Each structure stands twice: as C-alpha cells, then as structure tokens.
C-alpha cells in the first residue's frame, strides 16, 4: 500500500529560498584574525595544545578532544597564535578561543593529501580519521560524528539516512552542496555505511528542491550505487531526525530513545561530504557552507567560510547588512539563535546567518491563550504545548514532566502558529532545564 | 556597529495570526446568516443584533474598567458573543432581552472568571440559557417569527411554532395515539408530513425559529469559510451532527426504530449554528484530537435526549453548556499519544 511519506503535525512557514537557492557557492576570503572556540560541539570542550606565539598551518590541531564525546578543533588559517582567551561565542557565552593572526601565506598542513588507499582502510582507521578531523553534525546540532558512527555493540544499524531536507526557511547551503558536489556527498554516505555495516542508504530531500533530487538521483545512477533518493513533502520540521526516519522508513524512534534504537543513523548531507574529506584527504573540518540571507542582507549568498571567521566579515562579503538590520540569527529562523554581537565567529554548526529587519525583530505582545489548539495540532511529537506552557508558567514542573516535556524537540512549531503570540517553545525549553535540574537533585 | 541587536528566543518568524483576527473573521463569517435573517424577519432582526453586540461590548468595557484590568474589548470576542446571543433569540423578544442576555453572558459567563480565555462556558449560550430560564414565555414565542413566504407547519396547534415544537407535540400525540381522538392523531400525522415536506425550506431558511438559526445554507457557507481558514476544525461539528443524525434515525420515529427523519433533525432548530459556531468555540472546547471527538459525540447525545425525551423542544444550547464543563476533563484524559509511544516507567 502506498504510504504517504510524512509525519503528523508540522507547519508550513514561508520558504524564502528563491534568491539563495540560485546562488552558486562562493568562497568567503579567509579572515584576518580567526577566532577558534574550543567548544563547537555537544560534549566536553577541547583542550588547547598551542601556546601564544606558536606558528600554525591550516589543519593543525589547536585543541585536542576533551573526552570521548568531544572533538578536536583545528587552525583554519596559517599564521601566529596571538592569544588564547575568552571571546563571544554564537551560543551566547564567552568561550575560550584560540585567536590566530593570518600571515596570508595560506599554508596547509602537509599531511592533508589525497590517500589513494582510503577505501581500503579498516573501520577503526576510518573512525579514527573522522575523530581526528573534528567532525560534528553540520546541520546545526553539532553532535560529534565519530560517536554517531560507533554505536554500542548491541545496536545493529541497517539504515543510514542522509538528511537533505533543509526544512528551515532561508537556508540553502545543503541545497547548493547537493547540486554542486553530489559526488562528495554520496561517497561520504558510502563510507558511513561501510563503517556501520549498513545495507540501506536513503537520501531525503524536500520536494521544493526538485533540481537537487534530480542531480542526486542522476549521480546515484552514474556511480551505480544502490541508494534511494526520496522527494519528501515540504513541511517543517521534516529535517528533524525522528520525523525524517518516520517519513522515509516508517519507523518510530521510541520516546526518549535515539535513532540507533530503530537501526538508523541520520547524517546531514554536509556532514557526509565532510566525512569523505576526512577519510580520503585526512582533511579536518576547517570550512563549511553558510547561507547568508534574510531581508536585511544586501546580497544573499551561499559562502564557503573558514571556521573562526567573525560574522561581521561574513556579512561584509555579502555587501554587509542594511541599515535596517535589527536581528542576526545563526541557523534558520525557526530554531536559530539570535546573536548579540557580530564579533562571534562561524563555528562547525553555523548553517546560516539570517539578518532580519528591525521591524521584524520583536515578537508581538503576548495575549491570553484562547485554547485554539493550533499548537496541539502542529506538534510533531504529539505533545500539548498549551498545557506545558501553562505548567511552566505556574512552576508545576512535575505536571510538565508527566505531560512529557522532555520529549519536546524544540522545533518551535507551536510558537510559530500561536495566535496569542505566546512563545511556547521558550517556556518549554526553560521547563526542560528545570525538570532535569529536579531529576538531578532527586538523584 | 553601534546599533544594538535584538536578542530573543526562537522561532524568529511567526504566522500572521492573532486573537482579534480570529474573532473578527468568525464574526464576519456570520454576516451572511445575519443578512438572511434581516431578509426573512425584517429590520427588527438587525436591531436585536446591534443591541446584543453593543450591550456585550459595553459590559466588557465597564467591568474591565471597574476591575482595573487591561481593557481588551477591541479583541472582537465581545462583539462575537453579542452577535451569537442575538442569533439565539426569537425576533419577537422585547428589545431589552438581548441587552440583558449579553450583559449576563459577558458579566457572569466571562468577566467573573477573568475574561477571555478563562471562561469555562460559552458566554453567548450562558446568556441565552439565562434568558430562557428567566423569561421562558417570552423566549419561546415564535408565532410571528415566520419568514416572508415561509411556512411553519400549516396548522394552528400551538402558540409557539418552531418546526421542532410542532415535531415534538405531534410526536407526543402519535406515540400515545390511544389517548387522543382520531382527529388529533390525524392532524399530528399531517403536521409531521408537512414538516418533512418542508425540509427544503428548513435548509434555505423559509421557516420559523431564532434569528440566526433559520438558514442552514447561509450558516454552512460561513462555516465552510472558517474551516478553510482553519479557525474551526471538522471533528466537533462532524461528530456532533453525526451523532444527532444516527440517533435521530434510530430512535426518531414515534412508533418504530430506524425510521427517523434525519434531514429534518439536522436542519431544524439550532443544530447547525450550535455545531459549527458554538460547540467549536476555542476557549470552551477541548484541545486534544480525541477530546474533540468525545466532545462532539457528547453534545450530540445530550441534544438528542433533550429533543426527544426532555421538557424542551430544543437541546443544542444546554448540551453544549454541559459539555463545556467537562471539556477540561476530556483534555486531561485524552492526552495525545506522544511520538514513539509512552515511556516505560
């Protein structure tokens, strides 16, 4: 029987992709000074291994992984380490960062070269290369990739899913990557599948990118690979891991579980391309594609940006923000983080920089909930956001917990549709922290 | 750059919706039925509507001022309440009645609880229930509430003459036919026959009744628009009307099962108005998927029981008011199944 490839709930925000999706990826000039935070991933921060005055080449490790769930960070320009100090970070706090002054020599670490034997490497070596390259999920969640490709022995992975949904408005980085470098993406998928011993490879792309679907399908055929490219209905959050698995594989990740519980691993298309680079070239993650867009950007572009480039320089490369800019978002407008300074740098998870006009930057004042139930209808996780919001407002965290507040994926669909302009997902995020705090206290 | 950037929590884009937009859209969707009412009943219907609206708005404004609460009377909910209340009275009621009803609905049904969003019951229906309980005789006079060119029943059996009234008394006679004279029984049979012949009239509105409930066609037009805008869902009206239809079919005939006239049951009285515009009131209906289904079924069962066995000819308003009170409980016990099933404790 034909099953509609989708999930329940979700919203249809305007896409705003028409300008960006036609723009070829350009290279943003390397920064004069790169700011490389030691924490660009979920997990323990990396530990600096360079000192002030050291000379570094592109690809040199400047901070080593701080544990298993951690990732090293690398120099993304060649030059001198000027300082190691706390600097503004896109996540809002000041974070220890290695500051490198560019000597403009653009000198690469000599180890970064094509390895003709790369396909013959052992699984352990491949994982080692991914780990050494400091890969972290490039869709924005920045979970260290080497952890994801090494599930516990009792979890058998049969399916690897590449996430090309790119369901956030404005973002076009993954779209351009699939159009321009489908081979890198597919080879990355091939390697991930080999590491995991998975048989099925699926690529999910929202059907507002028919050209990407076409290009990827053609490339799959050309390379004679057994992968299936699926065009998915446009619906936010199609690119959320659990929703994507449901749509493509009709498997439901159990509540509180991970994709590996249903035999799946999901990787962003950008991460897959980076996996290929890491294994075939031993190339660390030093640059990424960033969609620069939004109504307050002079010229929207897709830029290949060195990690550590301050936002100000990235915006400058697109003609700069217009006078009207009131808000800069890292990531998409649905889940992205508003920035307080343009001094913060591009990190591994920076999928986009969206500049909004000042007039679009404020939420309208909150009014009373009229129980319209729109939030309940759109919640892709089957929660009752209205009730969660009320529980959190009244500090009833036990009730919030029994209403499954911890299962929220923070997609923001509820806040998006609320006619009373209640920022439900914000309340839920706050409530989650409180619930986790209480759980820790209780032991 | 010296300008400060705005920092706020995601999401950074919003759908273009607001409470006033919803309220005024629902109000607008009722306008066709209002125009229909003026056409059928004359200009007096318009005065009743205006009095209801003005009274509701003034009541909310004054009470908010008295309680020193923010005045949100412009959000359109009071306008909607006033209009819905006036749709629920006969065109023959004295002009002070819609004013009193709207006052009661807003004051006791809404402001006492803290205003919009906190009212447990539909304020318009509460206002109507108050009027019906206080001045039953005035509220049930419909003899002149006959549309131009329309017909009520063709026979002069009673003073109050909505189709449901005729239906109920005829039914009474037929069910206990041994106690009545043969002429009476014959009359009742004729009356029912005429009623069932007049279903087309019921649908288009050429039939007596409350101001807003006569023309099913015009109400459905507005409701279709609201559904398209997603301001009302399909579940409550579908299960409400569906339940009434099924029960009326099974138990609706006086002397046998499975012989009731379904179309008559659907298009007479306030069912269409109630199912699409009152039971779907966002504040007082459940928010969960299953909750809305049970809510609709509950409304349908109570409506049918009142119509068929109760003391009143019509049960729409009481059924919705009763179900309003259990809506929070329904929400509580019908939490949706979360994605991936429930966690094992």
JSON list of C-alpha atoms in Angstrom, two decimals, chain A residues 11 94 151 208 302 318 339 362 409:
[
{"chain": "A", "resi": 11, "resn": "UNK", "atom": "CA", "xyz": [3.80, 23.72, 9.90]},
{"chain": "A", "resi": 94, "resn": "UNK", "atom": "CA", "xyz": [32.17, 33.84, 26.22]},
{"chain": "A", "resi": 151, "resn": "UNK", "atom": "CA", "xyz": [27.03, 2.78, 18.27]},
{"chain": "A", "resi": 208, "resn": "UNK", "atom": "CA", "xyz": [10.89, 22.22, -3.06]},
{"chain": "A", "resi": 302, "resn": "UNK", "atom": "CA", "xyz": [25.98, 30.84, -0.17]},
{"chain": "A", "resi": 318, "resn": "UNK", "atom": "CA", "xyz": [27.59, 39.85, 1.02]},
{"chain": "A", "resi": 339, "resn": "UNK", "atom": "CA", "xyz": [23.21, 36.95, 18.12]},
{"chain": "A", "resi": 362, "resn": "UNK", "atom": "CA", "xyz": [10.27, 41.81, 18.01]},
{"chain": "A", "resi": 409, "resn": "UNK", "atom": "CA", "xyz": [12.40, 18.53, 20.12]}
]
